[in-house]
PDB file of C-alpha atoms in Angstrom:
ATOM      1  CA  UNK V   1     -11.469  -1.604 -23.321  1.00 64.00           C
ATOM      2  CA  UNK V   2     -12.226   2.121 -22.172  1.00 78.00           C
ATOM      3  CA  UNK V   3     -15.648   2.876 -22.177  1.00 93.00           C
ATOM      4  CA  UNK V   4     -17.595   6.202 -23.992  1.00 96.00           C
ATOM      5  CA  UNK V   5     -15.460   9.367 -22.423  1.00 97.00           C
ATOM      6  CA  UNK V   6     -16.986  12.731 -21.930  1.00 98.00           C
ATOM      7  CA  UNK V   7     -15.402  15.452 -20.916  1.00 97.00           C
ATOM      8  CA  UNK V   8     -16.274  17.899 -18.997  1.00 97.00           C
ATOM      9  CA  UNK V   9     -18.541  16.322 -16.567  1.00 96.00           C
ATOM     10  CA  UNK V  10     -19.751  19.100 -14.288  1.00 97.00           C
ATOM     11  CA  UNK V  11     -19.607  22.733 -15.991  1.00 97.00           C
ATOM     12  CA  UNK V  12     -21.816  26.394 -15.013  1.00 98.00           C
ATOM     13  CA  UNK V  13     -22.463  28.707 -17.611  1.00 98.00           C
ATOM     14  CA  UNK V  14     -24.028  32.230 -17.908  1.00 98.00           C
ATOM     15  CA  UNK V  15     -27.214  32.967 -19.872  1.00 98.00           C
ATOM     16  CA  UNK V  16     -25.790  33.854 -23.432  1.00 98.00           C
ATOM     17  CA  UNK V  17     -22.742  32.093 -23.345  1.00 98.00           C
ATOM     18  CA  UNK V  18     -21.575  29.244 -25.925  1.00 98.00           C
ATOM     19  CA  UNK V  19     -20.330  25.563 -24.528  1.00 98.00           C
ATOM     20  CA  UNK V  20     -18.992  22.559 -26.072  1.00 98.00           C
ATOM     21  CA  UNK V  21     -18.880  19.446 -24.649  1.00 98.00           C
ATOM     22  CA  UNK V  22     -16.251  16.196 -25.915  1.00 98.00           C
ATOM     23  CA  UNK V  23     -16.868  13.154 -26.106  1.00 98.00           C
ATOM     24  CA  UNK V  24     -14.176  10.141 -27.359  1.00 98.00           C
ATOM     25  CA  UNK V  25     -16.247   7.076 -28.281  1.00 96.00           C
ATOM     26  CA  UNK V  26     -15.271   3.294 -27.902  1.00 95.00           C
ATOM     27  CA  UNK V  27     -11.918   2.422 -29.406  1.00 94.00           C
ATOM     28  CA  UNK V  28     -13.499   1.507 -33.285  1.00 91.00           C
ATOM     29  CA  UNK V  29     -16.783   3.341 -33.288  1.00 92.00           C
ATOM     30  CA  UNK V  30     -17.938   5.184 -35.838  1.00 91.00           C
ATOM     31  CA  UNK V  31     -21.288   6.329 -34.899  1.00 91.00           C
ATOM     32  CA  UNK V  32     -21.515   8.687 -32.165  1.00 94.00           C
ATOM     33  CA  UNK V  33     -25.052  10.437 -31.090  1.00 94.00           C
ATOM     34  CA  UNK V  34     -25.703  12.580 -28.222  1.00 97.00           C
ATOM     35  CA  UNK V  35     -29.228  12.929 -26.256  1.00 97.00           C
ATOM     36  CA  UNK V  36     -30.095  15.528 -24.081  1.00 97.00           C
ATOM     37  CA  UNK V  37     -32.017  14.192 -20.165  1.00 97.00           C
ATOM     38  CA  UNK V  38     -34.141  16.078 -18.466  1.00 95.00           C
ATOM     39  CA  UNK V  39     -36.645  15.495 -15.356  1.00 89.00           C
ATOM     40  CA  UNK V  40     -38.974  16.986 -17.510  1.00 85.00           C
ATOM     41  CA  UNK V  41     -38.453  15.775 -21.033  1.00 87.00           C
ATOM     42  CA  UNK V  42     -36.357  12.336 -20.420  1.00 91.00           C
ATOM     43  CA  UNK V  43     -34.125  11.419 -23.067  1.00 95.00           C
ATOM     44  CA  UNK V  44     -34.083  12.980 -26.286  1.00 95.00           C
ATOM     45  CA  UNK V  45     -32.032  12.242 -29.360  1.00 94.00           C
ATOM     46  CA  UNK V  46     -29.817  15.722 -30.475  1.00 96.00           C
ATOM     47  CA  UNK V  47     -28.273  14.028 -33.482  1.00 93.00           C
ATOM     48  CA  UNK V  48     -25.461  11.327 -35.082  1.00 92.00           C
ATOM     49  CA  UNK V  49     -22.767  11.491 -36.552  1.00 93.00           C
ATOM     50  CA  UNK V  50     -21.186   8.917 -38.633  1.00 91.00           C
ATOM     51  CA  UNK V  51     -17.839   9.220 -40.560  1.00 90.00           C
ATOM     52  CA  UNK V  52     -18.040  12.538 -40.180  1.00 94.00           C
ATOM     53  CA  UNK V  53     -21.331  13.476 -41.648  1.00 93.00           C
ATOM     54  CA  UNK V  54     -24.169  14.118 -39.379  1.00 92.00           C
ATOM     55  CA  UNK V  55     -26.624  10.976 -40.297  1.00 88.00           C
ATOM     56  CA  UNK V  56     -29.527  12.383 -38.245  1.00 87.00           C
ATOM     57  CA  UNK V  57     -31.134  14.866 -36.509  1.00 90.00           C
ATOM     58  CA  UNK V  58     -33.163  15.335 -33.478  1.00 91.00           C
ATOM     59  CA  UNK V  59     -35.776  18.158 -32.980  1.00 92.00           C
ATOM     60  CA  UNK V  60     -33.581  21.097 -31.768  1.00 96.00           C
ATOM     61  CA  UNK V  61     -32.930  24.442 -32.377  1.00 96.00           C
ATOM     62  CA  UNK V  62     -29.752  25.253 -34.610  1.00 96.00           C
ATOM     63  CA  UNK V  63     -27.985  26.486 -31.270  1.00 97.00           C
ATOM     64  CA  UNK V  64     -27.174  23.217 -30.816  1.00 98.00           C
ATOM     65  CA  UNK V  65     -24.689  21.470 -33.069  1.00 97.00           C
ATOM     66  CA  UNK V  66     -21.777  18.699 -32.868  1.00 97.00           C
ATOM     67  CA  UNK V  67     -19.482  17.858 -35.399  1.00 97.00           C
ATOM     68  CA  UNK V  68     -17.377  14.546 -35.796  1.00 97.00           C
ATOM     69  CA  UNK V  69     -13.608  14.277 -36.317  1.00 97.00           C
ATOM     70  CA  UNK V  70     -11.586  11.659 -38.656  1.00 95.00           C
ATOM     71  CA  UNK V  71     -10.824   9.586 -35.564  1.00 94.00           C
ATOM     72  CA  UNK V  72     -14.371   9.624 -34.298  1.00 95.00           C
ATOM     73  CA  UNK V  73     -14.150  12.057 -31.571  1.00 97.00           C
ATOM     74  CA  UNK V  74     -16.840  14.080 -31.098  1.00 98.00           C
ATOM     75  CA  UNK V  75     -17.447  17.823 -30.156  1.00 98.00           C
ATOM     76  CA  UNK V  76     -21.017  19.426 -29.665  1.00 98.00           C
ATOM     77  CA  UNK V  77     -21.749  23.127 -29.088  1.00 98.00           C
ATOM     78  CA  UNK V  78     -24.665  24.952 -27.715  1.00 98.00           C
ATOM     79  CA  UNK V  79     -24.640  28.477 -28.830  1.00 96.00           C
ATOM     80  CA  UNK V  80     -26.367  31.490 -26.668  1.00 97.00           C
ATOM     81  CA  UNK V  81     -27.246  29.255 -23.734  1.00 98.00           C
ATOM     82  CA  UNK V  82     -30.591  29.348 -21.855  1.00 98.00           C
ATOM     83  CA  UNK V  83     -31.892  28.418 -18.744  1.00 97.00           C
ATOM     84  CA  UNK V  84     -33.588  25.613 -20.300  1.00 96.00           C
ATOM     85  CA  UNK V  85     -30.497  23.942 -21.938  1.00 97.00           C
ATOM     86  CA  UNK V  86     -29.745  23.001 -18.171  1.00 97.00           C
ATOM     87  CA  UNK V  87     -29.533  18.878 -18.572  1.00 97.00           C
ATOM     88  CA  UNK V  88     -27.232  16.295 -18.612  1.00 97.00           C
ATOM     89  CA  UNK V  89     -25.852  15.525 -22.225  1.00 98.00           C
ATOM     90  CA  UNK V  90     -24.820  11.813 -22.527  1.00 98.00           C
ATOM     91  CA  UNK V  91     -22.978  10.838 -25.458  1.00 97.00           C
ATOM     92  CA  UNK V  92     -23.531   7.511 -27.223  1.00 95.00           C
ATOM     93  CA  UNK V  93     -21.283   5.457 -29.315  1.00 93.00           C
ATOM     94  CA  UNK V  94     -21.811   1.844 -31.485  1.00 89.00           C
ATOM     95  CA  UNK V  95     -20.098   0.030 -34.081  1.00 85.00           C
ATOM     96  CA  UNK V  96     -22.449   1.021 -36.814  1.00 75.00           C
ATOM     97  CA  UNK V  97     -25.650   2.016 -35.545  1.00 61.00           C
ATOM     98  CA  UNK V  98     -29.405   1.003 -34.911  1.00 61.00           C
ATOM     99  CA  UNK V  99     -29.156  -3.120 -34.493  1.00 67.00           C
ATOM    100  CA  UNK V 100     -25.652  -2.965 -32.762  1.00 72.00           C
ATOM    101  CA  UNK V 101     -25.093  -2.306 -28.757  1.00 82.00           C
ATOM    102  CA  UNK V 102     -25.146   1.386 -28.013  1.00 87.00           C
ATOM    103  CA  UNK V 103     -22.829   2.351 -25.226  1.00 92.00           C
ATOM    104  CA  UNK V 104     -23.553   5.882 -22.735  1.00 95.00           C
ATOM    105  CA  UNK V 105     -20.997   7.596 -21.150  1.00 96.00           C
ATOM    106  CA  UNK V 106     -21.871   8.894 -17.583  1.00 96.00           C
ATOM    107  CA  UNK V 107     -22.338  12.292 -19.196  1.00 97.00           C
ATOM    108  CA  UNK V 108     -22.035  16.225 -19.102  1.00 98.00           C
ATOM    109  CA  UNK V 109     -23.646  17.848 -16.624  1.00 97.00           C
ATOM    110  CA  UNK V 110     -24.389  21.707 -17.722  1.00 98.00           C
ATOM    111  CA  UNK V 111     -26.349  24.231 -15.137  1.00 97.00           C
ATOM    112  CA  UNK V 112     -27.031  27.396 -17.020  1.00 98.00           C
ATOM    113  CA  UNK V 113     -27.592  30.221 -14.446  1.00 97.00           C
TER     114      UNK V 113
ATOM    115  CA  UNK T   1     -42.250  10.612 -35.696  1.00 68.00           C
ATOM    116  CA  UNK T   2     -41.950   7.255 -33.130  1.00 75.00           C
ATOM    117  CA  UNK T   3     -43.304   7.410 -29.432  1.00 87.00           C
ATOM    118  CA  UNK T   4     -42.588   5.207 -26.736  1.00 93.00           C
ATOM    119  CA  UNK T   5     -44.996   4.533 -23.882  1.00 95.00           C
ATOM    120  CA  UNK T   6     -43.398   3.302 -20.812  1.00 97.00           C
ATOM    121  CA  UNK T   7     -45.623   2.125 -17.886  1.00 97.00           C
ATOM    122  CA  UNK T   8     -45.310   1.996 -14.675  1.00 97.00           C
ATOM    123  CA  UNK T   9     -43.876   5.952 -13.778  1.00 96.00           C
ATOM    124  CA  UNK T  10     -42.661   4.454 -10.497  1.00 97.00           C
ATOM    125  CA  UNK T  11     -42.780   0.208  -9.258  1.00 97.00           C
ATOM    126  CA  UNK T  12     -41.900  -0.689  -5.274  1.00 98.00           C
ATOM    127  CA  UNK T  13     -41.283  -4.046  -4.382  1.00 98.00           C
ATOM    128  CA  UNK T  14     -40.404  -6.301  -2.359  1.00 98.00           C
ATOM    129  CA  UNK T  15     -36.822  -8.113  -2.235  1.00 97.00           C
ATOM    130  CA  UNK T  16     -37.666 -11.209  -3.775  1.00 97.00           C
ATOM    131  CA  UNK T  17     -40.474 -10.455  -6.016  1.00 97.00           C
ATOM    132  CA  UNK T  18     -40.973 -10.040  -9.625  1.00 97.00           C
ATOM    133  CA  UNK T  19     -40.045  -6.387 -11.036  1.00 98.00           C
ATOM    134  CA  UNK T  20     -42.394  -5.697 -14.446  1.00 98.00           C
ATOM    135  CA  UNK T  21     -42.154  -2.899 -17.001  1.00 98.00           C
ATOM    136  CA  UNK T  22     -44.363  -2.460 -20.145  1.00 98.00           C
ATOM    137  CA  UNK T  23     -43.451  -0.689 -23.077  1.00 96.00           C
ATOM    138  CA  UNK T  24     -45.328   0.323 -26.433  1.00 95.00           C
ATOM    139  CA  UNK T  25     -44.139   1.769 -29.653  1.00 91.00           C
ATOM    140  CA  UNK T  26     -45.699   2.933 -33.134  1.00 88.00           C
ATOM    141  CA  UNK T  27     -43.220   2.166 -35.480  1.00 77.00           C
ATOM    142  CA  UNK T  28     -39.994   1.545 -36.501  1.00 72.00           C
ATOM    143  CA  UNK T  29     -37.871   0.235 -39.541  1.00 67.00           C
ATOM    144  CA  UNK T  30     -35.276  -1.592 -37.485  1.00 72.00           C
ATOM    145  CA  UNK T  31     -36.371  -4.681 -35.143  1.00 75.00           C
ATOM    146  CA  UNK T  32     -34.187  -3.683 -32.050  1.00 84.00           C
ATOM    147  CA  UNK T  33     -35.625  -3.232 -28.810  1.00 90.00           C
ATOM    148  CA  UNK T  34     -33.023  -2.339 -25.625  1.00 92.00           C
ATOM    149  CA  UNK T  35     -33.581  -1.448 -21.999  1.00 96.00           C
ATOM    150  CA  UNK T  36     -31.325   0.713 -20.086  1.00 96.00           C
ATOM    151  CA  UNK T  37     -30.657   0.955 -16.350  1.00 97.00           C
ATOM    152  CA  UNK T  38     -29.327   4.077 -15.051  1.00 97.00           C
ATOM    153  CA  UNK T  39     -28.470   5.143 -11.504  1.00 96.00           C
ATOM    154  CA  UNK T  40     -28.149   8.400 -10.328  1.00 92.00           C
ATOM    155  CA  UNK T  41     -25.359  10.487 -11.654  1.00 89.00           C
ATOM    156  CA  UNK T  42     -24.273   7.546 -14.164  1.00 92.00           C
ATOM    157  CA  UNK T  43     -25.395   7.452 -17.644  1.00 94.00           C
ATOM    158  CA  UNK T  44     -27.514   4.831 -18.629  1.00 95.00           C
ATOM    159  CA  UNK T  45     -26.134   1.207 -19.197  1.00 95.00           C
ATOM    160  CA  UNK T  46     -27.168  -1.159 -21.493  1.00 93.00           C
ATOM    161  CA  UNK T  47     -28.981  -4.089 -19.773  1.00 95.00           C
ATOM    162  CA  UNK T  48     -30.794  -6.228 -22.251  1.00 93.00           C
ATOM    163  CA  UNK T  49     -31.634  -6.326 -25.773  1.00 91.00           C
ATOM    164  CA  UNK T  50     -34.117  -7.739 -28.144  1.00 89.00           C
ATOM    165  CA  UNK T  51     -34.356  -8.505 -32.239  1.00 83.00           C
ATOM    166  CA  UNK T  52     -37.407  -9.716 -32.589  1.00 72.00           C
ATOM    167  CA  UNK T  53     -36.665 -12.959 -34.479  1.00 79.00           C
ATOM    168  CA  UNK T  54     -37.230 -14.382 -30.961  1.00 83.00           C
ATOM    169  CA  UNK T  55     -40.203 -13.295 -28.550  1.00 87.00           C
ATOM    170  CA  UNK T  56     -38.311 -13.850 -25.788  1.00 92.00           C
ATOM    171  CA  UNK T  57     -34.890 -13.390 -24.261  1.00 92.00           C
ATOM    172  CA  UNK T  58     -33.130 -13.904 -21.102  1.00 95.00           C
ATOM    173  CA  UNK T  59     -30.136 -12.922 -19.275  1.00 94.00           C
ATOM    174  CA  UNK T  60     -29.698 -14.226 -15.651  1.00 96.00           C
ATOM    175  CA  UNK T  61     -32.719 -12.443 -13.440  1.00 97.00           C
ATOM    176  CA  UNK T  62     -33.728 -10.269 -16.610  1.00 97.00           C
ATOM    177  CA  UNK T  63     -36.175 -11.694 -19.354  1.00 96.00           C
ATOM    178  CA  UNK T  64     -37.327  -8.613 -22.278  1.00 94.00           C
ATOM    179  CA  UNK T  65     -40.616 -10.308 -24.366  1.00 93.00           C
ATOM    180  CA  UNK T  66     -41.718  -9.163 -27.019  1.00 90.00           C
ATOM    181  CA  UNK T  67     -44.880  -8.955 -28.949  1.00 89.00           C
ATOM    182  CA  UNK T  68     -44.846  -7.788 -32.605  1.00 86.00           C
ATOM    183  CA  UNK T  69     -48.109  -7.408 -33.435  1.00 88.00           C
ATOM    184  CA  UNK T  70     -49.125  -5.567 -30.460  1.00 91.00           C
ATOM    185  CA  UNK T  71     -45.862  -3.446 -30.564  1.00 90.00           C
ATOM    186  CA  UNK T  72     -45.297  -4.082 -26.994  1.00 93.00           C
ATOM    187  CA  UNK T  73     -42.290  -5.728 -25.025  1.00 93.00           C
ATOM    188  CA  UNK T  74     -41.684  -5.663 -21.031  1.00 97.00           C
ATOM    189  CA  UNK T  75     -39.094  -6.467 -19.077  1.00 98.00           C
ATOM    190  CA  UNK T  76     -39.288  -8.706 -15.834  1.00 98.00           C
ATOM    191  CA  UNK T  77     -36.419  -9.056 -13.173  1.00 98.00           C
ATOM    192  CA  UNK T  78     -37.385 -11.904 -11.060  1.00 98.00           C
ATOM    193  CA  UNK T  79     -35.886 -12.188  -7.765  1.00 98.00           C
ATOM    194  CA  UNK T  80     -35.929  -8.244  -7.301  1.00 98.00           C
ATOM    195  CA  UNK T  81     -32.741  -7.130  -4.890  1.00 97.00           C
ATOM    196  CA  UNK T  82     -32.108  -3.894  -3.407  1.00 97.00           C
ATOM    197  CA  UNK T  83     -29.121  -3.384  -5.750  1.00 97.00           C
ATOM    198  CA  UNK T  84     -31.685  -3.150  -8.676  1.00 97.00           C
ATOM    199  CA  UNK T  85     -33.049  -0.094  -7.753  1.00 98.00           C
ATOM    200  CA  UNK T  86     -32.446   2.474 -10.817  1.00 97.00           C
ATOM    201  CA  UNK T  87     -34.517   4.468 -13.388  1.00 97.00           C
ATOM    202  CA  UNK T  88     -35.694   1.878 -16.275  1.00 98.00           C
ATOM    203  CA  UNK T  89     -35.558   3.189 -19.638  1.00 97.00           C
ATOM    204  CA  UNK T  90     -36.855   1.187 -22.573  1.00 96.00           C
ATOM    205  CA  UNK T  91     -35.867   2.385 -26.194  1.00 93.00           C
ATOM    206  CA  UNK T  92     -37.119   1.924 -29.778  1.00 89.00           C
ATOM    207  CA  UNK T  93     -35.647   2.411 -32.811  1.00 85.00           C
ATOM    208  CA  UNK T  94     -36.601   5.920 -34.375  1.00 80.00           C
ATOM    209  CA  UNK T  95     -36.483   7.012 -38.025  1.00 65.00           C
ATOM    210  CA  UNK T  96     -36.268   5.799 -41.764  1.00 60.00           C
ATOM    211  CA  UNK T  97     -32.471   5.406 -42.182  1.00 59.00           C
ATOM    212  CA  UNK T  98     -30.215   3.675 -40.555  1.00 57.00           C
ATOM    213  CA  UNK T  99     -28.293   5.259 -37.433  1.00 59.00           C
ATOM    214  CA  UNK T 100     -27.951   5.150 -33.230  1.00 67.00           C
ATOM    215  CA  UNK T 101     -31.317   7.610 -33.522  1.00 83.00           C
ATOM    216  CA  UNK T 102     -33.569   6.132 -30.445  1.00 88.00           C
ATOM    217  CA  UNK T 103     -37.144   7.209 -29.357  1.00 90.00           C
ATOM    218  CA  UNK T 104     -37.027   6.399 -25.606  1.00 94.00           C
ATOM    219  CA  UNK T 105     -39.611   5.596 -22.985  1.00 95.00           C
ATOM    220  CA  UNK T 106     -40.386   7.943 -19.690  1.00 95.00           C
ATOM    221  CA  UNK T 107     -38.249   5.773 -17.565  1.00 96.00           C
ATOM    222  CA  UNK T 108     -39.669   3.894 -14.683  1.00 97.00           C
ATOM    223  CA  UNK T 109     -38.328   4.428 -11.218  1.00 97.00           C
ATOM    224  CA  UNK T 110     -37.671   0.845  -9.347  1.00 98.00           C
ATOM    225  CA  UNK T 111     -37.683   0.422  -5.606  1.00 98.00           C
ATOM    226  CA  UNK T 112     -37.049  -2.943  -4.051  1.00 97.00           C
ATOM    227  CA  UNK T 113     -37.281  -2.745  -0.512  1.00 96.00           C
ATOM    228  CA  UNK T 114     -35.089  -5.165   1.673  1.00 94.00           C
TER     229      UNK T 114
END
């Protein structure tokens, strides 16, 4: 069974420039989430999405939004990049959520110059 | 909003020896407690888990106990090997509705040395 995929996994952007990142969960998840790592602030939840409707949210600017397709696929888009937004995004996908196994993909790496 | 303390920052030890990692969390509404491992430039990987009808739960070298009432679990490898050195992460479930939302600890850097 293929694992989470994330696509791409190494990308440089400019300072004011827009990015999305993919992400194809586990053949029959529903529930995909994406975090946001750091050196500085660790891992930290960006938001879920669940049948298409975003189920949560994590404490982020509006910049930063994802939106989920009818076969679970996932997209998320960071709008007028900054330095800061430098991290590795790791998608995350699970059968239903909180309770069931929650599987990472090796992640997007984005440097913002 | 949940927090998750992880202790130690960083643990060396010796091939052989007994690997431990504390966590503590405020609250949650879901009873599911996992630890990650993650080496560099992979994503993390799911190494154990914990629902907290049981205090205690082991897989092979890795044992996650729990204590409910002082919102605390830990996570011991025993027989530490070089091939266990990663970054630790310990998770909690965060939020009042159901979902893949997790709070997660600062990570803890293992070392075993050979």
């Amino acid at each position: 069974k293929a694992g989470v995929t994330q696509t791409p996994r190494y990308l440089i952007k400019t300072r004011g420039q827009q990015v999305t990142l993919s992400c194809s969960p586990i053949s029959g998840h529903r529930s995909v989430s994406w975090y946001q790592q750091t050196p500085g602030q660790g891992l930290q939840f960006l938001f879920e999405y669940f049948s298409e409707t975003q189920r949560n949210k994590g404490n982020f600017p509006g910049r930063f939004s994802g939106r989920q397709f009818s076969n679970s696929r996932s997209e998320m888009n960071v709008s007028t990049l900054e330095l800061g937004d430098s991290a590795l995004y790791l998608c995350a996908s699970s059968f239903v959520g909180v309770g069931n196994t929650i599987y990472f993909g090796e992640g997007s790496w984005l440097t913002v110059v | 909003q949940q927090q998750v303390k992880q202790s130690p920052q960083s643990l060396i030890v010796q091939k052989g020896g007994i690997s431990i990692i504390n966590c503590a969390y405020e609250n949650t509404a879901f009873d599911y407690f996992p630890w990650y491992q993650q080496f560099p430039g992979k994503g993390p990987a799911l190494l154990i888990a914990i629902r907290p009808d049981v205090s205690e739960k082991k897989e092979g070298r890795f044992t996650i106990s729990f204590n409910k009432s002082a919102k605390q679990f830990s996570l011991h490898i025993m027989d530490s090997q070089p091939g266990d050195s990663a970054t630790y992460f310990c998770a909690a479930p965060s939020g009042e509705t159901s979902g893949s939302r997790l709070t997660f600890g600062e990570g803890t850097q293992l070392t075993v040395n050979p």
